[in-house]
Short mmCIF file of C-alpha atoms in Angstrom, two decimals:
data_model
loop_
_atom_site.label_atom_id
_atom_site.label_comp_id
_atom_site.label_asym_id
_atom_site.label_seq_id
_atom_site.Cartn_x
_atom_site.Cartn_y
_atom_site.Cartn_z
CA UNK A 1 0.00 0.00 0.00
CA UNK A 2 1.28 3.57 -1.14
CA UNK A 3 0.19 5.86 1.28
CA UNK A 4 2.58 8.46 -0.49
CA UNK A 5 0.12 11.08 -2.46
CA UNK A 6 -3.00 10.85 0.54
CA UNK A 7 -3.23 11.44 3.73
CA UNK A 8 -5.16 9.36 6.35
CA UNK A 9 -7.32 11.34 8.47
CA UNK A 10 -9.67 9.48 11.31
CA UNK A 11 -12.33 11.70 12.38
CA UNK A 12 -14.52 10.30 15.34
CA UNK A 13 -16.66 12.02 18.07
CA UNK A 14 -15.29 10.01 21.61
CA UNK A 15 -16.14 10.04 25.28
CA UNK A 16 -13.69 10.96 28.02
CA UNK A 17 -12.89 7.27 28.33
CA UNK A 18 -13.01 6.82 24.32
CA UNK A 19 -15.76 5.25 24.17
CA UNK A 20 -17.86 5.49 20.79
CA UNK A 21 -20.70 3.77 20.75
CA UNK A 22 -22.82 1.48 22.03
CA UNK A 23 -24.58 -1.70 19.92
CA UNK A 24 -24.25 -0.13 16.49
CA UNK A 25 -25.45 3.56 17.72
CA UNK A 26 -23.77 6.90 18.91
CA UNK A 27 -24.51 7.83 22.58
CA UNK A 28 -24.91 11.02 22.38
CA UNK A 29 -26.75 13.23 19.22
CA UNK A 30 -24.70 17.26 18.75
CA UNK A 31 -25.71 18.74 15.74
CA UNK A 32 -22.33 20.95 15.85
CA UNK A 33 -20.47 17.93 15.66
CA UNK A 34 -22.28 16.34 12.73
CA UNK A 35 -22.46 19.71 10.99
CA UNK A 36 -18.51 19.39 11.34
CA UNK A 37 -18.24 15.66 10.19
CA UNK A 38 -20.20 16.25 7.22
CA UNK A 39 -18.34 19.53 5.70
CA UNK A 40 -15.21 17.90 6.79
CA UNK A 41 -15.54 14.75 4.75
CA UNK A 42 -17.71 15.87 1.73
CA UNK A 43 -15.59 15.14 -1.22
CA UNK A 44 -13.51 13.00 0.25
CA UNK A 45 -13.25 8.88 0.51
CA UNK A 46 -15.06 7.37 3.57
CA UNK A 47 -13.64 4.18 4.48
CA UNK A 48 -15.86 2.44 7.41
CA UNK A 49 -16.72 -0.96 9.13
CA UNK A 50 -19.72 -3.10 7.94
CA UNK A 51 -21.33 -2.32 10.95
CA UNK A 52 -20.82 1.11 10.92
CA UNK A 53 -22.82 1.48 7.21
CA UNK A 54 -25.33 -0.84 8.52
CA UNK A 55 -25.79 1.61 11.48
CA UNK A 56 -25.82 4.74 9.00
CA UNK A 57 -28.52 2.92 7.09
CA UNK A 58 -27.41 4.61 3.38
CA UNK A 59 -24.71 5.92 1.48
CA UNK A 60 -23.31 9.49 2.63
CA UNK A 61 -23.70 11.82 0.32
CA UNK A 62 -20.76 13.98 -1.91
CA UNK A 63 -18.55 11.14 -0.54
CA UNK A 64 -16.74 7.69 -2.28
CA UNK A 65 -18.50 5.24 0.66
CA UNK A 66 -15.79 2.41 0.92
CA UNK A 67 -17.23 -0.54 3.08
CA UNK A 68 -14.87 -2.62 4.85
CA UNK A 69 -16.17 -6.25 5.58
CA UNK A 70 -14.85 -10.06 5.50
CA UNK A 71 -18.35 -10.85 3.89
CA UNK A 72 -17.33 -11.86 0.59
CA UNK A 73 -21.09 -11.46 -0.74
CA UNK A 74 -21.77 -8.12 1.30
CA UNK A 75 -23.36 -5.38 -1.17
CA UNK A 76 -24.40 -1.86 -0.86
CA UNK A 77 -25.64 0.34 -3.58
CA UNK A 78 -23.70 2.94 -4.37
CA UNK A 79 -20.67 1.85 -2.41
CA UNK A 80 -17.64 0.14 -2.75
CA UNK A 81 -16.41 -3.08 -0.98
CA UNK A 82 -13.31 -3.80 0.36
CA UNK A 83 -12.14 -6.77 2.62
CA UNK A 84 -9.31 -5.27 4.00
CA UNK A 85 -8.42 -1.77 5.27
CA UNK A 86 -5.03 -1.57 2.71
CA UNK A 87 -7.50 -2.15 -0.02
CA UNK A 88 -10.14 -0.08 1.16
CA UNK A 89 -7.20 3.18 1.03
CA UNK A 90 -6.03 1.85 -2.73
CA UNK A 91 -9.66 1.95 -3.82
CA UNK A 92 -9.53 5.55 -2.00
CA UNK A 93 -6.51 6.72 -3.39
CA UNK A 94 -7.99 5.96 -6.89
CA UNK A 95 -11.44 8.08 -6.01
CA UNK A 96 -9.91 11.42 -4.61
CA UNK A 97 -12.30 13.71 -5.78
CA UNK A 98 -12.06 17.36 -6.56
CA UNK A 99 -11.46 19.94 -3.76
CA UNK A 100 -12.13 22.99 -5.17
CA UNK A 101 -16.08 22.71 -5.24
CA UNK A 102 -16.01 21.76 -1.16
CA UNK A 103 -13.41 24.03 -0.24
CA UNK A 104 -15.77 26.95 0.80
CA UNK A 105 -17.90 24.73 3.11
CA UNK A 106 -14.49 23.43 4.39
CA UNK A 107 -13.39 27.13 5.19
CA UNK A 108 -15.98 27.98 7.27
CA UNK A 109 -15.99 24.82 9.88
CA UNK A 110 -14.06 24.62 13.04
CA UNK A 111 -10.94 22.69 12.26
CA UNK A 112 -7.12 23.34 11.29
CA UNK A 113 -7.65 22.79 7.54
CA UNK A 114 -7.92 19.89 5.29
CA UNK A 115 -5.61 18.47 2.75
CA UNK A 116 -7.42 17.97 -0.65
CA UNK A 117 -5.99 14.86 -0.83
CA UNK A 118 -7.18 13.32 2.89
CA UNK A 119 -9.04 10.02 3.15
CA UNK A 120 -11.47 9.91 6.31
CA UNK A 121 -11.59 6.79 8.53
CA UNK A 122 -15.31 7.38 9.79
CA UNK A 123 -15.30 4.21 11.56
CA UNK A 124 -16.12 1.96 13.72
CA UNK A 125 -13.99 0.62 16.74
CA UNK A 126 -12.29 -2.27 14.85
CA UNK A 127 -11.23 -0.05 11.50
CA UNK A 128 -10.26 2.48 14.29
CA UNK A 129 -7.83 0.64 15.69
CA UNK A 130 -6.37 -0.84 12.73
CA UNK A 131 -6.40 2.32 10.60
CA UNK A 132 -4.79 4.52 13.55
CA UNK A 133 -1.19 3.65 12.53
CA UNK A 134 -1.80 4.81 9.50
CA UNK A 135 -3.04 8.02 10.69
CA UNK A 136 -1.36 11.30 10.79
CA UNK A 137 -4.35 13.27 11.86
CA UNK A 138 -7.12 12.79 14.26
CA UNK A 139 -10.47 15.32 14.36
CA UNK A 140 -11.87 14.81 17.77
CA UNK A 141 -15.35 15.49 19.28
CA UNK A 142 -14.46 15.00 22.90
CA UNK A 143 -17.71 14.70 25.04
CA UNK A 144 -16.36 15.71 28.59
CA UNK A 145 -17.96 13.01 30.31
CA UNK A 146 -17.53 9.13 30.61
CA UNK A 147 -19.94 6.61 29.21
CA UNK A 148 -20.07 2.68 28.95
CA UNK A 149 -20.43 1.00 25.39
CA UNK A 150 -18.76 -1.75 23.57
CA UNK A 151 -17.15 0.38 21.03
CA UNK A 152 -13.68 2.04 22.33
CA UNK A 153 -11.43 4.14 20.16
CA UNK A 154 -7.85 3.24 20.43
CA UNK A 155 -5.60 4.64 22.69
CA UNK A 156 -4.11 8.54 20.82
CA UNK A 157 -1.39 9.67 23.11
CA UNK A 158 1.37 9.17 19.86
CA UNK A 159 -0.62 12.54 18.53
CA UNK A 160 0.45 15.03 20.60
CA UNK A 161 0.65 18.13 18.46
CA UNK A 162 -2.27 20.32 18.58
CA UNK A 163 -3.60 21.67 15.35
CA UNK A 164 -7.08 23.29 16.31
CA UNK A 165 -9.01 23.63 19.24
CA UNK A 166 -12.35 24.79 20.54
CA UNK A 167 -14.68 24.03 23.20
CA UNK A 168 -18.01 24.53 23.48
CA UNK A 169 -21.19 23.54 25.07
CA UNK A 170 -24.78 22.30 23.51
CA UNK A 171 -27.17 19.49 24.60
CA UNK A 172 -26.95 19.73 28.37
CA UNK A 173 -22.79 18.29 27.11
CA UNK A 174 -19.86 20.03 27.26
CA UNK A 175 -17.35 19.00 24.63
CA UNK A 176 -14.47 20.04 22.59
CA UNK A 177 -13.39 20.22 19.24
CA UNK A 178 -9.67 18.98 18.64
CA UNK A 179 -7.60 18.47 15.41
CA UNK A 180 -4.05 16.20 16.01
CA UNK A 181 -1.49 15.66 14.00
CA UNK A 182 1.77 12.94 15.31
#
């Protein structure tokens, strides 16, 4: 795999204990933050778990939806398959789409920038943790308060450098914004 010409990105809104989800479904609902996910990955390739397309019910839109599964005979309409996360970023790689158009939108959300040529790791917990060595950059939603849930993102701590940060509060939660780069 020839992660030369793209960056990987994994953009994920976590708990205070990392925790992001809970049997296929988010625990908490912040419009902010999905306002954010969706202007920072329009354009872009999505690569995500089976589970986590099953959760989202349908394609996102403005996006080249790569579906990560071991199900050889797993289909979704208007996505792509891949059965491994190296072949889901060489089917990405090969879909980069134009920046220019998204660039605007991109401008005016809270985050340190994006590089035309980023591919988003959108989830869930397993392609997390295999996709974060790949990483160089991590957009955050931290909610500021623990939760339980069988779906933990992996342990960060190798991104230390800050890039963008903002807290806020909305929906009786507190939470912050952060962009990290290793």
């Amino acid at each position: 795999m020839n992660s030369k010409f793209s960056k990987i990105s994994l953009i994920a809104a976590i708990s205070q204990n990392r925790v992001i989800g809970n049997e296929n479904k988010l625990l908490w609902h912040i419009p902010q933050d999905l306002q954010r996910f969706r202007a920072l990955t329009s354009g872009h390739p999505v690569i995500m778990g089976r589970k986590t397309y099953e959760s989202i019910g349908r394609p996102l839109p403005n996006r080249t939806n790569i579906i990560v599964t071991r199900d050889r005979n797993f289909a979704a309409n208007k996505c792509l398959i891949a059965h491994s996360l190296e072949e889901a970023i060489e089917i990405a790689q090969k879909h980069l789409s134009d920046f220019e158009e998204f660039q605007k939108v991109k401008n005016s959300v809270p985050s340190s920038g994006v590089d035309p040529n980023e591919i988003f790791v959108i989830g869930g917990g397993q392609i997390y943790q295999e996709a974060i060595k790949f990483a160089h950059k991590l957009y955050l939603t931290i909610v500021h308060q623990d939760f339980s849930g069988d779906a933990i993102f992996p342990e960060y701590s190798k991104f230390k450098q800050e890039a963008y940060k903002y807290e806020t509060k909305a929906e009786n939660l507190s939470y912050t914004f952060i962009d990290l780069l290793k």
